[in-house]
CSV table of C-alpha atoms in Angstrom, one decimal:
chain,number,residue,atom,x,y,z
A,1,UNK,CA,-57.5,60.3,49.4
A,2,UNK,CA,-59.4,61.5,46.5
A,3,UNK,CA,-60.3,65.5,46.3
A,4,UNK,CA,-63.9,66.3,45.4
A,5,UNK,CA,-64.0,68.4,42.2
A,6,UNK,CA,-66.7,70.6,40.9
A,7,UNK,CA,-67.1,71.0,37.4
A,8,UNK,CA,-68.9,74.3,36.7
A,9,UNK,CA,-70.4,75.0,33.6
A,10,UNK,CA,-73.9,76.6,31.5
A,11,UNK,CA,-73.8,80.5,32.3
A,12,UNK,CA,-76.4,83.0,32.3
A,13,UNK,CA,-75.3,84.0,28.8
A,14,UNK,CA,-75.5,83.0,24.8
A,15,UNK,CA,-72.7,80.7,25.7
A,16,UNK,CA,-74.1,78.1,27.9
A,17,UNK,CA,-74.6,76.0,25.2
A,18,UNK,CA,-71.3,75.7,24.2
A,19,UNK,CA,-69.6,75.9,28.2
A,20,UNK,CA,-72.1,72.6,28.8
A,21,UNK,CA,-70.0,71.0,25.5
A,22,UNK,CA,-66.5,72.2,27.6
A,23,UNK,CA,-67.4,71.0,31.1
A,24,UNK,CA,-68.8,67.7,29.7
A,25,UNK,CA,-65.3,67.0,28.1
A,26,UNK,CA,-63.6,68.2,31.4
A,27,UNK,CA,-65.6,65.4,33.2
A,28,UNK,CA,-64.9,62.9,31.2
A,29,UNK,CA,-61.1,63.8,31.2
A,30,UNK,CA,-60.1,64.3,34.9
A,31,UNK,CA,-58.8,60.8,36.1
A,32,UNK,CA,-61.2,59.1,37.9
A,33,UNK,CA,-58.5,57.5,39.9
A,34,UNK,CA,-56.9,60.8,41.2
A,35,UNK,CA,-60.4,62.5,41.6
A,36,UNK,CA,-64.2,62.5,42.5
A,37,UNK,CA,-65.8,64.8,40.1
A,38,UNK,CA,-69.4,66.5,40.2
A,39,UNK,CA,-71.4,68.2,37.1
A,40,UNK,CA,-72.4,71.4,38.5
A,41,UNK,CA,-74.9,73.3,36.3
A,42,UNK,CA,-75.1,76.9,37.2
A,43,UNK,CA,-78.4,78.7,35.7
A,44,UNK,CA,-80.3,82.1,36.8
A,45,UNK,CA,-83.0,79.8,37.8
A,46,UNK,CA,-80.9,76.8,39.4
A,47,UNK,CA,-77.3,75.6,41.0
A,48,UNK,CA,-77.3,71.8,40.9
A,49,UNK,CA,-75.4,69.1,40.8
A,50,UNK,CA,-75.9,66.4,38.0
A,51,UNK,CA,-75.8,63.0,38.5
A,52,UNK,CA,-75.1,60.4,36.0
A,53,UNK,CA,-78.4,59.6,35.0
A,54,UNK,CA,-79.6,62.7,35.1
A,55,UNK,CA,-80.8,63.5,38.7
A,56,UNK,CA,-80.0,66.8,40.2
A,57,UNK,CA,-79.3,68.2,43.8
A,58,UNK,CA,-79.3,72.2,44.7
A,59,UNK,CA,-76.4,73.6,45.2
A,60,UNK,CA,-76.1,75.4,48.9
A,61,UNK,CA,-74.9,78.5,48.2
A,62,UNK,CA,-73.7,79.7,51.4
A,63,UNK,CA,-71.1,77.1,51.7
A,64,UNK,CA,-70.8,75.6,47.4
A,65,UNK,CA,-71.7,72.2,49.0
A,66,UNK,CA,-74.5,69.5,47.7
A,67,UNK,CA,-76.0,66.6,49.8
A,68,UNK,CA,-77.0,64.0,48.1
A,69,UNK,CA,-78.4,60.6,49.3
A,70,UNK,CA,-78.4,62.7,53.3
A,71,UNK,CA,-74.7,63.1,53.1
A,72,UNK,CA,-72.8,66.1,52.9
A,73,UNK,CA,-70.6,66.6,49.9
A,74,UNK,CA,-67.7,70.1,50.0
A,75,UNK,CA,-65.6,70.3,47.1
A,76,UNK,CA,-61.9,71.0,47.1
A,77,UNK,CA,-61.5,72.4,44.0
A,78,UNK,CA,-63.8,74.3,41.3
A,79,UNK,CA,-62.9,73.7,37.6
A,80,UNK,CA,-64.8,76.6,35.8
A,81,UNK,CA,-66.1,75.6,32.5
A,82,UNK,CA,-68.4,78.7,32.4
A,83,UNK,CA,-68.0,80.8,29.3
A,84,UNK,CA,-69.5,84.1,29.6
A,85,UNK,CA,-71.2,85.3,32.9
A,86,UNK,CA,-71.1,84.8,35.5
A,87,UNK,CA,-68.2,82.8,35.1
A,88,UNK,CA,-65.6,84.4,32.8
A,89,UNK,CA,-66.3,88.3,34.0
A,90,UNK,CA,-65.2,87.7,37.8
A,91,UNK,CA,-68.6,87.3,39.5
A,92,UNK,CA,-67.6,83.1,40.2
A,93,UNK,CA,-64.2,84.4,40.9
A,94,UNK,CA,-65.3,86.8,43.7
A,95,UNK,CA,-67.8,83.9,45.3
A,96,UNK,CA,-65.4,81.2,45.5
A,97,UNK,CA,-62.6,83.2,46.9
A,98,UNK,CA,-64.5,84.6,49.9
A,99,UNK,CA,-65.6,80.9,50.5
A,100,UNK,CA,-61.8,80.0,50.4
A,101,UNK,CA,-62.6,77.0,47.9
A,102,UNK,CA,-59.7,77.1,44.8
A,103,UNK,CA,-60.9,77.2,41.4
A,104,UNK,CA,-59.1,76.6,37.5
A,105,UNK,CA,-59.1,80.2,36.4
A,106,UNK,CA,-57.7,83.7,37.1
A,107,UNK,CA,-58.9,85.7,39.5
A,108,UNK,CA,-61.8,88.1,40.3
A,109,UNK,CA,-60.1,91.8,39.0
A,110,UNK,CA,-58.5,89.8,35.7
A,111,UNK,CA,-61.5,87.8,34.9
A,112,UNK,CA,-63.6,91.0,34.6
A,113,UNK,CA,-61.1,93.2,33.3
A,114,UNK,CA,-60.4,90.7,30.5
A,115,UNK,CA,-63.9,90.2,30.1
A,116,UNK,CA,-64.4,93.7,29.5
A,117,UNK,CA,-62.6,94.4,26.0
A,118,UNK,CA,-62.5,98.3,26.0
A,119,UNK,CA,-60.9,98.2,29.6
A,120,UNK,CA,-58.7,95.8,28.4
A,121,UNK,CA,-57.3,97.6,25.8
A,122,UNK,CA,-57.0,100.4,27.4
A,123,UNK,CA,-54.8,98.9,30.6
A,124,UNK,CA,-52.8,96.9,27.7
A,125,UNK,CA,-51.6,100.0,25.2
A,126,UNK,CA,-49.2,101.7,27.7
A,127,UNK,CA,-47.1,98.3,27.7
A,128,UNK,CA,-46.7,98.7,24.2
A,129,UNK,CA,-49.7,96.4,22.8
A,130,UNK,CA,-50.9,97.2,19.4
A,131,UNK,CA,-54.5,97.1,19.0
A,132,UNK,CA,-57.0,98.3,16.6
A,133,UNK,CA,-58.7,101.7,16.2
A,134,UNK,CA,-62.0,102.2,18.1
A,135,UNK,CA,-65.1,103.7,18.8
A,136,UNK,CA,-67.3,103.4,22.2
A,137,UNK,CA,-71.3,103.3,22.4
A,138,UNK,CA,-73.3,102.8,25.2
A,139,UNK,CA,-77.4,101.6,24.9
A,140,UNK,CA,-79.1,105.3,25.0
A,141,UNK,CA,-76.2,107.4,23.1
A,142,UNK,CA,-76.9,108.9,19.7
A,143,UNK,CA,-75.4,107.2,16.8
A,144,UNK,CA,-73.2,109.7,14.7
A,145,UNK,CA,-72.5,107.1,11.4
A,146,UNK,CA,-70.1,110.0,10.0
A,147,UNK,CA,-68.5,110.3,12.9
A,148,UNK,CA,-67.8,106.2,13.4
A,149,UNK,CA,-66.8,106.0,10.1
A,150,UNK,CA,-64.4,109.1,10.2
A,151,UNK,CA,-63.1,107.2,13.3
A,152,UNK,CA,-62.6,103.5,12.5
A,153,UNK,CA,-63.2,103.5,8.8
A,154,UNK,CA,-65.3,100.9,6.5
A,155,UNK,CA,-65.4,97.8,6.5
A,156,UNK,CA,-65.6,98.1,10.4
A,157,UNK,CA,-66.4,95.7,13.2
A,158,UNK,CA,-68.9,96.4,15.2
A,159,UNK,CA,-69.0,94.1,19.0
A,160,UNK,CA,-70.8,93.7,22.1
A,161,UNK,CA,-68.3,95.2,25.3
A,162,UNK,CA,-68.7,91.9,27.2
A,163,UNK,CA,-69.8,88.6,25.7
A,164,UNK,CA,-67.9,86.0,24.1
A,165,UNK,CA,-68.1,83.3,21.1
A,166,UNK,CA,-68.5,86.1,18.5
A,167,UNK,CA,-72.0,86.8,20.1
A,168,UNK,CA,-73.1,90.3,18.9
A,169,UNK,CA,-70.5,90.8,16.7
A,170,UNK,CA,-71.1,91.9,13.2
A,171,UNK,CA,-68.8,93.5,9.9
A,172,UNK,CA,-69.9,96.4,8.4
A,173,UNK,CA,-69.4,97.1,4.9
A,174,UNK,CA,-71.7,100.2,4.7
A,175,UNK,CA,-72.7,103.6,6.5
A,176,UNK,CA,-76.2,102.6,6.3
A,177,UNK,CA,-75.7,98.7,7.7
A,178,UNK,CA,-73.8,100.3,10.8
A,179,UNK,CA,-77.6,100.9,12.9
A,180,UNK,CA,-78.7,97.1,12.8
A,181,UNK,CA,-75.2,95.8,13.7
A,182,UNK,CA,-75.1,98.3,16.8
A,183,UNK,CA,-78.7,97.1,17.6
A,184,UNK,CA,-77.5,93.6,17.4
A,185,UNK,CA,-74.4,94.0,20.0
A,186,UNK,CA,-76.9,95.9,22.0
A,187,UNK,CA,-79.0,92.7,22.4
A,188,UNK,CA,-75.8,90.7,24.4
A,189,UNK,CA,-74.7,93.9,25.9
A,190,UNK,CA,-75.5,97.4,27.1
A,191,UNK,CA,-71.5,98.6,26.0
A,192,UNK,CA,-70.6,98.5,22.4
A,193,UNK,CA,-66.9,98.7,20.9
A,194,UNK,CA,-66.7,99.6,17.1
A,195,UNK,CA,-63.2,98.7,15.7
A,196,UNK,CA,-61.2,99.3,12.5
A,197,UNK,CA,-60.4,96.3,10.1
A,198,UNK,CA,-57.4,94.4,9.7
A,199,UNK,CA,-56.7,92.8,7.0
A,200,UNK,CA,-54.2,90.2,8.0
A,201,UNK,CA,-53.4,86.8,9.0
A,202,UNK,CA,-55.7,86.0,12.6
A,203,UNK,CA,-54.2,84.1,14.5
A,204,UNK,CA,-55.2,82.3,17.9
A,205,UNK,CA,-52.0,81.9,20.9
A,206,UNK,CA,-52.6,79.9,23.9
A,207,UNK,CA,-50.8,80.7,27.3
A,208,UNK,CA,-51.1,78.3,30.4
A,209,UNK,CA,-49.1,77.8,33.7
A,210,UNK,CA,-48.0,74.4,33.2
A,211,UNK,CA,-46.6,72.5,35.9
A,212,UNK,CA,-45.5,75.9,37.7
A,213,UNK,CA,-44.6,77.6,34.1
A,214,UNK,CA,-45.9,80.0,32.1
A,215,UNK,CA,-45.9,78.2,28.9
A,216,UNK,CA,-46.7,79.3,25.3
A,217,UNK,CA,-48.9,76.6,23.1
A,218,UNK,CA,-48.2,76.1,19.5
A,219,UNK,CA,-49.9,78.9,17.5
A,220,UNK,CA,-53.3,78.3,15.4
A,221,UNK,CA,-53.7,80.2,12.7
A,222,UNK,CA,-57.5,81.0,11.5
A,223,UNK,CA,-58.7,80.8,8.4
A,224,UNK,CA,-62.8,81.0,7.9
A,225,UNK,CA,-65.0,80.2,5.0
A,226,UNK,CA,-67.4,83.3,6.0
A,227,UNK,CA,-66.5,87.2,5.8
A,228,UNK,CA,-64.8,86.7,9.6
A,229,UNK,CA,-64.2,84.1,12.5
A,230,UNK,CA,-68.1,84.1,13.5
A,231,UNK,CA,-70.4,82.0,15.8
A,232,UNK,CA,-70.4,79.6,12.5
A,233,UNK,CA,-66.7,79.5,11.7
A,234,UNK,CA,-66.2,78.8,15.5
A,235,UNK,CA,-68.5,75.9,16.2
A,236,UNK,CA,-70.3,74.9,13.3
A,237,UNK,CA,-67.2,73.7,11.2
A,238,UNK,CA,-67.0,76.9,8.9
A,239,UNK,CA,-63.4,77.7,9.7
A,240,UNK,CA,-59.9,75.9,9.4
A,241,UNK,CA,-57.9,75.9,12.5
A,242,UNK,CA,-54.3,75.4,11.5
A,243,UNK,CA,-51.8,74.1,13.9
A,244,UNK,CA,-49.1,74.9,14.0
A,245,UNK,CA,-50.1,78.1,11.7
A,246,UNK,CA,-48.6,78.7,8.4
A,247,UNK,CA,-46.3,81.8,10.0
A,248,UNK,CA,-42.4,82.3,9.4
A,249,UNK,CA,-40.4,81.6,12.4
A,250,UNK,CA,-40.2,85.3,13.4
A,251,UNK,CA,-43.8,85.9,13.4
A,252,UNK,CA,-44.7,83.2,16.0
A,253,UNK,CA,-41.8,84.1,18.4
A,254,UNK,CA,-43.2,87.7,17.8
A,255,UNK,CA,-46.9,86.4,18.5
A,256,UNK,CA,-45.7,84.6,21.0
A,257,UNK,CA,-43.8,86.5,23.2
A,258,UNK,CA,-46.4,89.1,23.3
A,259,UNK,CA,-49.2,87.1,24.6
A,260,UNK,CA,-46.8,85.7,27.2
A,261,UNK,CA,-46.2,89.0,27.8
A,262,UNK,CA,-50.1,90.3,28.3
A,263,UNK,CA,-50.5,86.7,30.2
A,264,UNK,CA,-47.7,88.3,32.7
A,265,UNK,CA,-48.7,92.0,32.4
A,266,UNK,CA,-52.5,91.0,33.9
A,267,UNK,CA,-50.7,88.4,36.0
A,268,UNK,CA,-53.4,85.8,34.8
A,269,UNK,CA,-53.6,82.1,35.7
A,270,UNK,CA,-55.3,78.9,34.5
A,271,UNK,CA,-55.6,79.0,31.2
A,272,UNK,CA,-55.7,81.8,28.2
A,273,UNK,CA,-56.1,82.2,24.7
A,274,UNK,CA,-55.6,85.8,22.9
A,275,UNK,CA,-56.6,86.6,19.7
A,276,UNK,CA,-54.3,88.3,17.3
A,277,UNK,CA,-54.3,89.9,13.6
A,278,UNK,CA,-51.3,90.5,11.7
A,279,UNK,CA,-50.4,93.8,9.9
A,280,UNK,CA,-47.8,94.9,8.4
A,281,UNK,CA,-45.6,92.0,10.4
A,282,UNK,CA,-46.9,93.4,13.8
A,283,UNK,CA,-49.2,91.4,15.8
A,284,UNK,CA,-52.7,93.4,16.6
A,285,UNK,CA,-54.8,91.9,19.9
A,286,UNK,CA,-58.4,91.4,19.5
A,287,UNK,CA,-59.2,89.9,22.8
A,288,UNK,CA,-58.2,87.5,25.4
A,289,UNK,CA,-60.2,85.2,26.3
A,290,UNK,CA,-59.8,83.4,30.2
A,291,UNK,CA,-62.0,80.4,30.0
A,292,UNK,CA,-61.5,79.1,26.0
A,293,UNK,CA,-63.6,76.4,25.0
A,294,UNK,CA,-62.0,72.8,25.8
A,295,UNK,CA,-63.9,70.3,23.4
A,296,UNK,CA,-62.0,68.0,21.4
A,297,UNK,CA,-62.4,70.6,18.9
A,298,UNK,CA,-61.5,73.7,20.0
A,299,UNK,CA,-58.2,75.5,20.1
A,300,UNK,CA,-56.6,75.3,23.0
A,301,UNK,CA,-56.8,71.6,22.8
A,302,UNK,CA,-55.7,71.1,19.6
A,303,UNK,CA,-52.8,73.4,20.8
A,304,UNK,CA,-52.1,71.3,23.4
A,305,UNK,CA,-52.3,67.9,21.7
A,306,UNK,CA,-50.0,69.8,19.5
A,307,UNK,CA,-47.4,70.1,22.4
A,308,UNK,CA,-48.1,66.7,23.2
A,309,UNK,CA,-50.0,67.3,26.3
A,310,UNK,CA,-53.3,65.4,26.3
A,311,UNK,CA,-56.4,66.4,27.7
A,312,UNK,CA,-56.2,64.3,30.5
A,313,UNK,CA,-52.9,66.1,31.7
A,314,UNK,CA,-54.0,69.4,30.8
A,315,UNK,CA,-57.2,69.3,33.0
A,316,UNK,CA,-55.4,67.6,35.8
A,317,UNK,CA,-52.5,70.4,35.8
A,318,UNK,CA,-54.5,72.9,36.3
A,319,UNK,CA,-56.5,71.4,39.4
A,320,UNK,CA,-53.5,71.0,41.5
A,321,UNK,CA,-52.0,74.2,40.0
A,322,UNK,CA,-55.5,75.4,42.2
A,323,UNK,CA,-54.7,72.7,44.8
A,324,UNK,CA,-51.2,74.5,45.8
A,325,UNK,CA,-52.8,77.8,45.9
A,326,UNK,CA,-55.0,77.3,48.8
């Protein structure tokens, strides 16, 4: 018998746009033989389910079910496409566990601590984790530009806490540019995290449980036409994604078994992609990210096509990865 699966995707964040993109792809990739699946658009203003030509059904909330032409539809499993909140900083997490229905990604705790990039850091640098020098705002505090500089130094990148997609994120070349890139973060986010620069190969390492195994992808390496890996670079074509990246041997086992290792350390499942620089051979993190973005396009993808996994198998593993978690 065919299990009902929910594809979740849009957000209540700068990133619905592109989670829309990821959950479409998802949808189109799940075998229709093995499953029924459901576009499930979650907004502030609406939860429906979207039906192939467009017509949509609320969402009941108290149970995650849909009824549509008088009958009942519950879903056994929730893939979460949702980049961004409420979907990548534990609030979907927390729903669908206390409604007992499995979903794709981590759980509640690691999807907002994740999520949450100076908490993240800060539970990651007593196992060793190298990670840039930073400064911490929040919206109200007084802005010491001496101070921030003394800290992190110039250039400096300057980040909304919580958001994704290089939303809010802006480099700094000057003392007297640092106010409008703080004011910018602000506008995704009411936490800002001002970090040193590292001037180094970026590189991008994808970590899944695959087929019961924690398995590291083939490393990307990053190389953008603009000052840094931006909202341009990322989705607008402005970048090269390398894979496998242009790295000795040594560095990718390095890269490598560190972001197994952080994968491990936050005991995360589903799927992951971390974010590193490289200086002075030593691999620095910049985030991790818990639901990446799963067009043809994107990383993780490529990654995987790289390992010769295709999309079709890399969707379906992790539904009945969820399946045998119930």
């Amino acid at each position: 018998m065919k299990k009902n699966v929910a594809i979740i995707m849009g957000g209540y964040s700068s990133e619905f746009a592109i989670s829309l993109k990821t959950g479409t792809v998802v949808y189109n990739h799940l075998n229709p033989e093995k499953y029924n699946t459901y576009k499930v658009h979650i907004f502030r203003d609406k939860w429906v389910c979207v039906t192939t030509v467009g017509k949509e059904f609320p969402i009941d909330k108290n149970d995650f079910s849909v009824t549509i032409d008088d009958i009942k539809i519950t879903f056994d499993c929730v893939f979460n496409a949702i980049h961004g909140s409420p979907g990548e900083d534990g609030f979907m997490q927390g729903y669908l566990e206390l409604l007992e229905i499995p979903h794709t990604s981590c759980g509640m705790y690691q999807a907002a601590l994740t999520f949450n990039k100076r908490d993240l850091l800060a539970t990651l640098k007593p196992y060793g984790i190298k990670c840039a020098t930073s400064y911490y705002l929040n919206a109200g505090d007084s802005i010491d530009e001496a101070a921030i500089v003394a800290k992190v130094g110039l250039p400096c990148f300057v980040k909304a806490n919580k958001a994704g997609s290089s939303f809010g994120v802006s480099k700094v070349h000057e003392i007297s540019d640092l106010k409008n890139a703080i004011a910018i973060a602000l506008k995704e986010d009411d936490e800002v995290i001002i970090e040193s620069f590292l001037d180094g190969v970026e590189v991008s390492v994808g970590v899944i449980n695959y087929k019961g195994n924690v398995t590291v992808l083939p490393i990307t390496e990053i190389v953008s036409e603009n000052d840094f890996f931006d909202y341009e670079a990322k989705y607008l074509g402005k970048s090269q994604e390398i894979t496998p990246a242009r790295i000795s041997p040594e560095l990718s086992a390095k890269v490598a078994k560190v972001a197994k290792k952080i994968y491990e350390i936050l005991k995360l499942e589903g799927f992951s992609r971390s974010e590193f620089i490289f200086k002075d051979d030593e691999p620095y993190l910049l985030e991790v990210n818990t639901i990446p973005g799963m067009t043809e396009e994107s990383i993780l993808p490529q990654q995987a096509k790289e390992a010769g996994i295709s999309l079709e198998a890399l969707f379906g593993n992790a539904v009945e990865l969820a399946l045998t978690k119930k």
